[in-house]
Coordinates of C-alpha atoms and ligand atoms in Angstrom, one line a residue:
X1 CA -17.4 -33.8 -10.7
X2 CA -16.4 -30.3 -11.5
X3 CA -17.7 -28.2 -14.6
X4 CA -15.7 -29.0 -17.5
X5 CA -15.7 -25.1 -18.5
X6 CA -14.6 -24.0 -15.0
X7 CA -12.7 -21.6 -15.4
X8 CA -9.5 -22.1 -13.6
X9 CA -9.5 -20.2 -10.3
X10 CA -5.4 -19.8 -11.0
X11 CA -4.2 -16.6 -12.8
X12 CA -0.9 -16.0 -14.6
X13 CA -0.6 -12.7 -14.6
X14 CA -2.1 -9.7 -11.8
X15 CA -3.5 -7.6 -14.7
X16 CA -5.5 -11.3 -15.2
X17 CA -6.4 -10.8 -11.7
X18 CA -7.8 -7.3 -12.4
X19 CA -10.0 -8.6 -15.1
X20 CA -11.5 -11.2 -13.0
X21 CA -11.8 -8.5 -10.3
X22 CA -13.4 -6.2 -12.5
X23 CA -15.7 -8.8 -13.5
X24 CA -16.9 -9.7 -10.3
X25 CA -16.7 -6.4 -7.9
X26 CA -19.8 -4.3 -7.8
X27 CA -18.8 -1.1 -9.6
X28 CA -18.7 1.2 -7.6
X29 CA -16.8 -1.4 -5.1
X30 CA -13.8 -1.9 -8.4
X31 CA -13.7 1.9 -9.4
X32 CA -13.3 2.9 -5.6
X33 CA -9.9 0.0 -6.0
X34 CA -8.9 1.8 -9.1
X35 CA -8.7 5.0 -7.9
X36 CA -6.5 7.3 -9.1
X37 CA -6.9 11.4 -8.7
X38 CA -7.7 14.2 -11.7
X39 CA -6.6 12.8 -14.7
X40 CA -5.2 10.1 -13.3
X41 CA -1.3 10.9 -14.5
X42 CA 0.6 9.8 -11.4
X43 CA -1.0 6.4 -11.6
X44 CA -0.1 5.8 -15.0
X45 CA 3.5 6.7 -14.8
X46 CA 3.6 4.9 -11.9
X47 CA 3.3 1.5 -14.1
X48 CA 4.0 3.2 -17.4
X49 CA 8.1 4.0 -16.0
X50 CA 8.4 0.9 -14.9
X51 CA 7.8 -0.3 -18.2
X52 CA 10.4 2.3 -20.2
X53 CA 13.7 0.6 -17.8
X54 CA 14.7 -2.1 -19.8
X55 CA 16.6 -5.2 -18.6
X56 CA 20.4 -5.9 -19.8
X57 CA 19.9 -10.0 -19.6
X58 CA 23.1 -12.5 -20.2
X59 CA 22.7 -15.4 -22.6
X60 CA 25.0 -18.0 -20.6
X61 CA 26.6 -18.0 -17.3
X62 CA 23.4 -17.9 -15.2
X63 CA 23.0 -19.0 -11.4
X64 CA 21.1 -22.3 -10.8
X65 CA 20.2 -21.1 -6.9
X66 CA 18.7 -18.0 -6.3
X67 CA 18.1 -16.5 -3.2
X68 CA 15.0 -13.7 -2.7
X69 CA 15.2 -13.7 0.9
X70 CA 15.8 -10.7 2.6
X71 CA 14.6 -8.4 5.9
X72 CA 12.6 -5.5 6.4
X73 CA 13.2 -3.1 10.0
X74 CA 15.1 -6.6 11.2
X75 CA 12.0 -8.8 10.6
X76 CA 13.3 -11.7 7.9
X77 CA 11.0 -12.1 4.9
X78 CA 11.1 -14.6 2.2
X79 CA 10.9 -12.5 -0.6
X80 CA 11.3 -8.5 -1.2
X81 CA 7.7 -7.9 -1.7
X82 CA 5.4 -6.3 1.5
X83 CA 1.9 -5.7 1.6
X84 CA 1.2 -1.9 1.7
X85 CA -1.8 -0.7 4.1
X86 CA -5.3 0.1 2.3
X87 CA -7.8 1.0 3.6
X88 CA -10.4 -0.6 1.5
X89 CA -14.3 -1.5 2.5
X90 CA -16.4 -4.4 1.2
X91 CA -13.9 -6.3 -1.8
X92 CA -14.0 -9.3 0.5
X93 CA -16.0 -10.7 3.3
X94 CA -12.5 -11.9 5.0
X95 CA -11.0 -8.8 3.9
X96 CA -7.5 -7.9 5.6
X97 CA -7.4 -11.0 7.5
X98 CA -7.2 -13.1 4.5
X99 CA -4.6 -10.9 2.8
X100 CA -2.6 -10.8 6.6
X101 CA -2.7 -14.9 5.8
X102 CA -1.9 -14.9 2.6
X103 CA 0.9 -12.8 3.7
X104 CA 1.9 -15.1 6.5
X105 CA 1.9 -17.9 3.9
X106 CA 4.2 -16.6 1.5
X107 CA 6.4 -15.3 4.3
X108 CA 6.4 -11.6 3.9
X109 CA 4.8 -8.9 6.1
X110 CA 1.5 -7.3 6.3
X111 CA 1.1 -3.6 6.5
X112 CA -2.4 -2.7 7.9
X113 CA -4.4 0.4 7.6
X114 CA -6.0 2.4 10.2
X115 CA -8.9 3.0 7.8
X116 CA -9.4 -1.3 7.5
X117 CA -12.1 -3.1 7.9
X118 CA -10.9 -5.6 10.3
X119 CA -9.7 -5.1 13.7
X120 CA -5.8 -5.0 14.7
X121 CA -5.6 -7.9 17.2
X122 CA -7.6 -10.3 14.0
X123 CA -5.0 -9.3 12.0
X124 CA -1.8 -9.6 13.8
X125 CA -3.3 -13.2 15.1
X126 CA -3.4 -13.8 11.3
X127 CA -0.1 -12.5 10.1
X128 CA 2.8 -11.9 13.7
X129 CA 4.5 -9.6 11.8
X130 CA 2.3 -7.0 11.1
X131 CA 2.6 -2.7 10.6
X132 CA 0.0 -1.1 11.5
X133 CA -0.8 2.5 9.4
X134 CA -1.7 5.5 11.3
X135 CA -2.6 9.0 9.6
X136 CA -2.6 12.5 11.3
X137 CA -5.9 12.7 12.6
X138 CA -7.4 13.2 15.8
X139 CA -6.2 14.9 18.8
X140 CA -2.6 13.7 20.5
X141 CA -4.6 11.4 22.9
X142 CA -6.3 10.0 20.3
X143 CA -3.1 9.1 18.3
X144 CA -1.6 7.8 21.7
X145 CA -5.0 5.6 22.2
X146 CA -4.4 4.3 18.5
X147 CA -0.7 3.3 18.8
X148 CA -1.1 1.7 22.2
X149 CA -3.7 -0.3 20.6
X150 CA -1.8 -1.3 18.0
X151 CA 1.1 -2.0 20.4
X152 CA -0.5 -4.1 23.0
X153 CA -1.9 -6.0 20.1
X154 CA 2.0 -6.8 18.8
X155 CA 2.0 -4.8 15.9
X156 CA 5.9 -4.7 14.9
X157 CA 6.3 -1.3 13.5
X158 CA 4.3 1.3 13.1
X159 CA 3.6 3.1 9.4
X160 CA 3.1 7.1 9.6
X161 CA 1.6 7.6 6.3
X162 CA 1.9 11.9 5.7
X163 CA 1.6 12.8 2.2
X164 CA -2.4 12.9 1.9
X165 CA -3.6 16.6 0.6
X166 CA -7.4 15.7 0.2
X167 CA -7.0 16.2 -3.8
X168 CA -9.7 13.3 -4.4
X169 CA -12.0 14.5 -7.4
X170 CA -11.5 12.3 -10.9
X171 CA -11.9 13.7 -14.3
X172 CA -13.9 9.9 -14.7
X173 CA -16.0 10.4 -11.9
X174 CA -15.9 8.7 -8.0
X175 CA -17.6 6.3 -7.6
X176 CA -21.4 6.8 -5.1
X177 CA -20.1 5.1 -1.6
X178 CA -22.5 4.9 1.0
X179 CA -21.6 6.0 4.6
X180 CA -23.7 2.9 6.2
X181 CA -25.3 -0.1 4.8
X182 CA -28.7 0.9 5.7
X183 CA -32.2 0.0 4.0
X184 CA -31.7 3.2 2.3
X185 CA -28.1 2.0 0.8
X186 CA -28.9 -1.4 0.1
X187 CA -32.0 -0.3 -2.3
X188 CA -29.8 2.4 -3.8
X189 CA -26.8 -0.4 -4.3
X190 CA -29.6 -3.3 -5.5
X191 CA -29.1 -3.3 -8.7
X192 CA -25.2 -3.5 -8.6
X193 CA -25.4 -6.5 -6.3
X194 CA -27.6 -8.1 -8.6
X195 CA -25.3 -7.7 -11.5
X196 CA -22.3 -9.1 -9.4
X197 CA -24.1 -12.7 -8.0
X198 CA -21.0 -14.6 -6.9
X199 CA -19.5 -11.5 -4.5
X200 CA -23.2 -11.4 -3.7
X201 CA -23.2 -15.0 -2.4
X202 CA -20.0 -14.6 -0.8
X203 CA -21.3 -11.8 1.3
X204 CA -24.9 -13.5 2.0
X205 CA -22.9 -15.8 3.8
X206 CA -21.2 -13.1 6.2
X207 CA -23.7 -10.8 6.4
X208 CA -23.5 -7.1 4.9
X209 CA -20.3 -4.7 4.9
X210 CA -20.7 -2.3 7.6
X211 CA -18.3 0.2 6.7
X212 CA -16.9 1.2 9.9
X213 CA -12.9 1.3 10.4
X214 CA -12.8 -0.5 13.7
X215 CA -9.2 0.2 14.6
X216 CA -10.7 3.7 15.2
X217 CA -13.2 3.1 17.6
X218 CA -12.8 5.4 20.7
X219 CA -13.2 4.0 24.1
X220 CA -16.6 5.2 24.9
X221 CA -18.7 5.0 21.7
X222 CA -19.1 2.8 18.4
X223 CA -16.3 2.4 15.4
X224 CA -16.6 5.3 13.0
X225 CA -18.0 5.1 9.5
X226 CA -15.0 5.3 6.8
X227 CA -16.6 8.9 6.1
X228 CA -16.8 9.9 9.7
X229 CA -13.6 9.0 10.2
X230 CA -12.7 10.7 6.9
X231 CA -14.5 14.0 8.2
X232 CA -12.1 13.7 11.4
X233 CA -9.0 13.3 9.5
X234 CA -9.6 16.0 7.5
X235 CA -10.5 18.5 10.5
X236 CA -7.3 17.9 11.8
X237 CA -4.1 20.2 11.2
X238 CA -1.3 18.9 9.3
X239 CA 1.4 17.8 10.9
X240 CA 5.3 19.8 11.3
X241 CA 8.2 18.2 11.5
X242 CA 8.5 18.6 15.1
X243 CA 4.8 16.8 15.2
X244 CA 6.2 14.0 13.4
X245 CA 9.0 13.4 15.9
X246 CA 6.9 13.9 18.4
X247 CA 5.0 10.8 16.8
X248 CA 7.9 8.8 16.0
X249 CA 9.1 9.2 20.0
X250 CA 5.4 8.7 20.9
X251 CA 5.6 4.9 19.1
X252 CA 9.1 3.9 20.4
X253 CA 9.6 1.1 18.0
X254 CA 10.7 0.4 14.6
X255 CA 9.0 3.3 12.8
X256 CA 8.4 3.5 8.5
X257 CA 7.4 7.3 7.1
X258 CA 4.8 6.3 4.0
X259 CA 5.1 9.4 1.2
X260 CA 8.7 10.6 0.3
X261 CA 9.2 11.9 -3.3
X262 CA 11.7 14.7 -2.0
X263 CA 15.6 14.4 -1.1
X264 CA 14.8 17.0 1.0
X265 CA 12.1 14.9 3.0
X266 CA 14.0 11.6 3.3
X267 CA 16.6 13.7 4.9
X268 CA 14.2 15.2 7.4
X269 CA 13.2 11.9 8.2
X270 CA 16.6 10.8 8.8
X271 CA 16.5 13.5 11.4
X272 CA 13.6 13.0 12.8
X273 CA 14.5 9.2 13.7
X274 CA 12.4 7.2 11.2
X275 CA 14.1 3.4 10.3
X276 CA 12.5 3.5 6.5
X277 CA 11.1 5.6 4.4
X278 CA 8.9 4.3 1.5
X279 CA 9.3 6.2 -1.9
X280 CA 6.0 6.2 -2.6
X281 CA 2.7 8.7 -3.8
X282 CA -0.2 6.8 -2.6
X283 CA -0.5 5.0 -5.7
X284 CA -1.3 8.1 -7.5
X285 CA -4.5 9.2 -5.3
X286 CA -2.9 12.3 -4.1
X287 CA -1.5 15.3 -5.8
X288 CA -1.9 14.4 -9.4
X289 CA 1.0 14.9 -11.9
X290 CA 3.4 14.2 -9.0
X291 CA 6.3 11.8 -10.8
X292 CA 6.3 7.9 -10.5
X293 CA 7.9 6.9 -8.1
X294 CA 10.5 4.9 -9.8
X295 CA 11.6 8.0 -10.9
X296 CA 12.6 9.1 -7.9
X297 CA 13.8 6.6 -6.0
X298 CA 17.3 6.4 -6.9
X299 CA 18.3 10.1 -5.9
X300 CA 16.4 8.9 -2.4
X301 CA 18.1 5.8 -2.2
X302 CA 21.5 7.6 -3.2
X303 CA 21.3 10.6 -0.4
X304 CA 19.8 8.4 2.2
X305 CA 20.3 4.6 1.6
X306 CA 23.1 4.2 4.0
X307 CA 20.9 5.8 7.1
X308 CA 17.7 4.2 6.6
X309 CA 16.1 1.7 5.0
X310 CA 14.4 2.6 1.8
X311 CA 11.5 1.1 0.0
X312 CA 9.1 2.2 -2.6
X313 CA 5.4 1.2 -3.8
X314 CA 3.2 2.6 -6.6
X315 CA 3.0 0.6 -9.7
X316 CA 4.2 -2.7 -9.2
X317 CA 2.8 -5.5 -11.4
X318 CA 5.1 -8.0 -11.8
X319 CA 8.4 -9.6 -10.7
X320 CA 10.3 -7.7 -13.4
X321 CA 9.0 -4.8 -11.4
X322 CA 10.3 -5.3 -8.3
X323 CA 14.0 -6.5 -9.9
X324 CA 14.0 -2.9 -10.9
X325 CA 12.8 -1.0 -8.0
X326 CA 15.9 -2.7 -6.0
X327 CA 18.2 -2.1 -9.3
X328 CA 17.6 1.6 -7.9
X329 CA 18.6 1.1 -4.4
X330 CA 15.3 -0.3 -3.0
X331 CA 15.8 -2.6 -0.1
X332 CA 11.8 -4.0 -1.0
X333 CA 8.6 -2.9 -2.3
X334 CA 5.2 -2.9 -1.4
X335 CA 2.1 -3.5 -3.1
X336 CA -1.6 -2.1 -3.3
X337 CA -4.0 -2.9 -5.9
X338 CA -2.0 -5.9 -7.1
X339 CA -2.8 -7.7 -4.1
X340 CA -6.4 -5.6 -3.8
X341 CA -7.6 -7.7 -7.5
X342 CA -6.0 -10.8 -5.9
X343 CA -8.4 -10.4 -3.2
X344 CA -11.1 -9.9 -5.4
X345 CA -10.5 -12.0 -7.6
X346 CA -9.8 -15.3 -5.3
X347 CA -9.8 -14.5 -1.8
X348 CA -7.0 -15.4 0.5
X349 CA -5.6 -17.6 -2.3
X350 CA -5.8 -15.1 -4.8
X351 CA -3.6 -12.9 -2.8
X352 CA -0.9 -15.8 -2.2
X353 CA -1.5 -16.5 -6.1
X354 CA 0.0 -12.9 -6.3
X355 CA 2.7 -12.8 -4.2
X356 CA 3.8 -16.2 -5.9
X357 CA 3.6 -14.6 -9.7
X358 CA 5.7 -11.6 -8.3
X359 CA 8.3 -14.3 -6.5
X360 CA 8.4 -16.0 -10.0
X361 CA 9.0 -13.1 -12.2
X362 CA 11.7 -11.8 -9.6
X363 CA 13.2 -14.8 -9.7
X364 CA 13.0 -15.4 -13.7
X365 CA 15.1 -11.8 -13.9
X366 CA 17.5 -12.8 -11.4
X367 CA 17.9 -15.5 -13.2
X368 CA 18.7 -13.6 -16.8
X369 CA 20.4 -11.3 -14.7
X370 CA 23.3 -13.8 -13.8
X371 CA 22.8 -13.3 -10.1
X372 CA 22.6 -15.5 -7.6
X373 CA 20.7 -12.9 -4.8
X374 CA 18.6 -10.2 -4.6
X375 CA 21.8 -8.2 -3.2
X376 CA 23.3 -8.1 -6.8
X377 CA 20.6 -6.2 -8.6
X378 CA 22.5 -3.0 -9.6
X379 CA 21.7 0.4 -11.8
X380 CA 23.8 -2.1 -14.4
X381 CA 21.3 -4.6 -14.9
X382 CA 19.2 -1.8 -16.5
X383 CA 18.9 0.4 -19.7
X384 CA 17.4 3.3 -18.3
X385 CA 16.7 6.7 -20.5
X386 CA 17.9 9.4 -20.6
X387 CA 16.4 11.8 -18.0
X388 CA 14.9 9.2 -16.5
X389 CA 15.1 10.2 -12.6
X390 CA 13.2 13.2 -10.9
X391 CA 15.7 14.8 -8.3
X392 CA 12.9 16.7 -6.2
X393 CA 13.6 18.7 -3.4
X394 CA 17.8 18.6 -3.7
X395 CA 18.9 21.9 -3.8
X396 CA 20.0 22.1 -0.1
X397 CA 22.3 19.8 1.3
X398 CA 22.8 17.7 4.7
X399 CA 22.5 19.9 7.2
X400 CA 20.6 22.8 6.2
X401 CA 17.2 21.5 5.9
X402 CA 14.9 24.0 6.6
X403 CA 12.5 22.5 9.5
X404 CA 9.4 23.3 7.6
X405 CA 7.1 24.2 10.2
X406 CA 8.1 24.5 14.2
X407 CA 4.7 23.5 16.1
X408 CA 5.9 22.4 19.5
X409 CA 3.0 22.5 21.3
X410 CA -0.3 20.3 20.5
X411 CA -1.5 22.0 17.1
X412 CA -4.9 19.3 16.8
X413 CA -8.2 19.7 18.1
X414 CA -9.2 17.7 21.5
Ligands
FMN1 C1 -7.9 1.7 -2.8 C2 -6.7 2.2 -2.1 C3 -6.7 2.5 -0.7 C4 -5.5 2.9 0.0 N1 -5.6 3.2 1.3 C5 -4.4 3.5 2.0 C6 -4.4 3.7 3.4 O1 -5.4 3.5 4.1 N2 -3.2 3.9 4.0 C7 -2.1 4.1 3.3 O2 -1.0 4.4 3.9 N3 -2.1 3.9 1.9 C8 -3.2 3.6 1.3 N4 -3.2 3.4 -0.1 C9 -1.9 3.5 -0.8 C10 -1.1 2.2 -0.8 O3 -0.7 1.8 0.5 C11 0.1 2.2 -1.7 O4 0.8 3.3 -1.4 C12 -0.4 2.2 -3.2 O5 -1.5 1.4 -3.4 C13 0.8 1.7 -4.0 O6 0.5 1.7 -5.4 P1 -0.1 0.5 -6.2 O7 -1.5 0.4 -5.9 O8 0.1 0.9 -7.6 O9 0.7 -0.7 -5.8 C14 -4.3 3.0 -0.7 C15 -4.3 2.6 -2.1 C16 -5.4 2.2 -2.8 C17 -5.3 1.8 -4.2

């Protein structure tokens, strides 16, 4: 017989999710989840403009079927919501493998980081349709070694993620994380794991986090650390344009460009070949005070929509949320921590438990929308204030987009 006072594993709403995650994380494992950059602005108008659009519901008239469905770079998926790559240590002994499940359950796709705990050819067994995340790091060879990899292992498009600028300090304080799990560590992180028994247990049974990012490992040596790898990224010179179609042309296949807040941007990346772009800022751990990025995904969506297909991530919570980002010309969405306190909070089920509170609430505005598909969510369905949208980068038009850098010969190290 079970406890009577159990409490009941299912939650009903992600920030219930982030509670329980909170509650049972070490720390300095939750706060490094949390993340956010200097004050922390970006991530809270990331959530807190979602909140200010304000649905326009219908009293009578409504649509009894409702259909979610839709496709992403030609792969179909049953509802607009992605998984968006992290590359997070130590929330889960199962870690992206149970999330590329989850995925797989609920029909959607899994975007993988290059900084992940588990290997490529794990996680694409787990989830078929699976992105795999690259950064600019590393010589060209290195890059080529990565995406071949990821290739052979059937990953069905890759994600260049380019809008990283190393701002990482908090006004809050970052969290201590080791580089290795060594004697030295574990004494050091004792008296956290004590405090959090039940992700404790979980992990005695797998053995201890080893912090390496194994879809980094060169041929001839061991799998980095996450801060070796970190220390590699950041030795490397950013990218031109001309780098990133080299890197586009490099991958071949369906390819997504992670970072756009700029009209300007999304219409290099129409030049430069990409299939999608995803509105997005990281989930506010880059350059603080940049805007949310429901603010500026309509201008995107308006200058670019009809080239490429356009998506946006940072803030998403609930159903409602996702109603709006398409409202503004989002084809889907993808999420981070929502899924990341799923995770924590339950595993591979909490994660599905996610995905299935963001179907619902999608599904409940489509519903007081009076639409019977996703397709049908327009700028009309919403209130939105006055001065609502951020138009960055659109002073010059189609055609004269400055290049922004004209490396054409190998500018990284190696
Ligand atoms: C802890 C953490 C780690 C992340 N790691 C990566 C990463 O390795 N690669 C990447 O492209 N984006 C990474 N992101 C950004 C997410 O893919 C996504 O853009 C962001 O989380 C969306 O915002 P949300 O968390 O509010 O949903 C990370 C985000 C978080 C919170």
């Amino acid at each position: 017989m079970e406890w009577p006072w159990k409490q009941n594993p299912w939650f009903e709403t992600v920030l219930e999710a982030q509670r329980r995650a909170k509650k049972r994380l070490p720390p300095s494992v939750y706060a490094a989840l949390v993340a956010g950059s200097e004050r922390g602005t970006t991530p809270r108008d990331n959530t807190g403009a979602l909140a200010e659009l304000e649905f326009a519901p219908h009293v009578a008239g409504h649509q009894p079927e409702r259909d979610l469905s839709t496709s992403v770079l030609g792969i179909p998926i049953s509802l607009p919501v992605l998984i968006s790559p992290t590359g997070v240590q130590a929330v889960h002994p199962d870690g992206e493998v149970a999330v590329a499940r989850a995925a797989a359950a609920r029909g959607t796709i899994m975007g993988l980081s290059s900084f992940a705990s588990k290997p490529v050819e794990e996680v694409v067994a787990a989830n078929e349709n699976t992105f795999f995340q690259l950064y600019w790091t590393g010589s060209r060879d290195d890059m080529i070694r990565r995406m071949d990899r990821a290739r052979a292992a059937g990953a069905k498009a890759l994600i260049a993620t380019l809008d990283w600028s190393f701002s990482i300090g908090r006004d809050w304080g970052s969290p201590q994380i080791p580089d290795k799990m060594d004697l030295q560590a574990m004494i050091r992180f004792a008296p956290e794991g004590i405090v959090r028994p039940g992700w404790l247990l979980e992990w005695a049974k797998h053995g201890i986090p080893d912090l390496t990012v194994p879809n980094l490992q060169p041929p001839d040596g061991p799998a980095p650390t996450f801060f070796g790898a970190y220390g590699e990224w950041m030795q490397t010179p950013p990218p031109s344009w001309d780098d990133v179609r080299w890197l586009r042309e490099e991958w071949g296949g369906r390819f997504l460009l992670k970072g756009i807040t700029r009209v300007d941007d999304a219409k290099r990346a129409v030049d430069i070949g990409a299939d999608a772009i995803s509105v997005s800022n990281h989930g506010g751990n880059n350059l603080d005070t940049t805007p949310a990025t429901i603010r500026c995904l309509g201008p995107i969506a308006d200058s670019v929509g009809d080239q490429l297909e356009v998506l946006l991530d940072g803030g998403v919570r609930r159903g409602g949320d996702v109603a709006k980002a398409l409202a503004l010309g989002a084809r889907a969405v993808m999420i981070g921590r929502a899924y990341l306190w799923g995770l924590a909070a339950n595993g591979q089920t909490g994660v599905e438990n996610v995905l299935d509170l963001l179907r619902m609430g999608l599904d409940s505005a489509v519903l007081g929308l009076g639409h019977s598909s996703i397709d049908e969510l327009s700028p009309a369905d919403l209130w939105i204030p006055q001065e609502f949208s951020r138009t960055l980068g659109a002073d010059a038009g189609a055609g004269e987009i400055a290049p922004l850098g004209s490396a054409t010969e190998d500018t990284t190290k190696g």
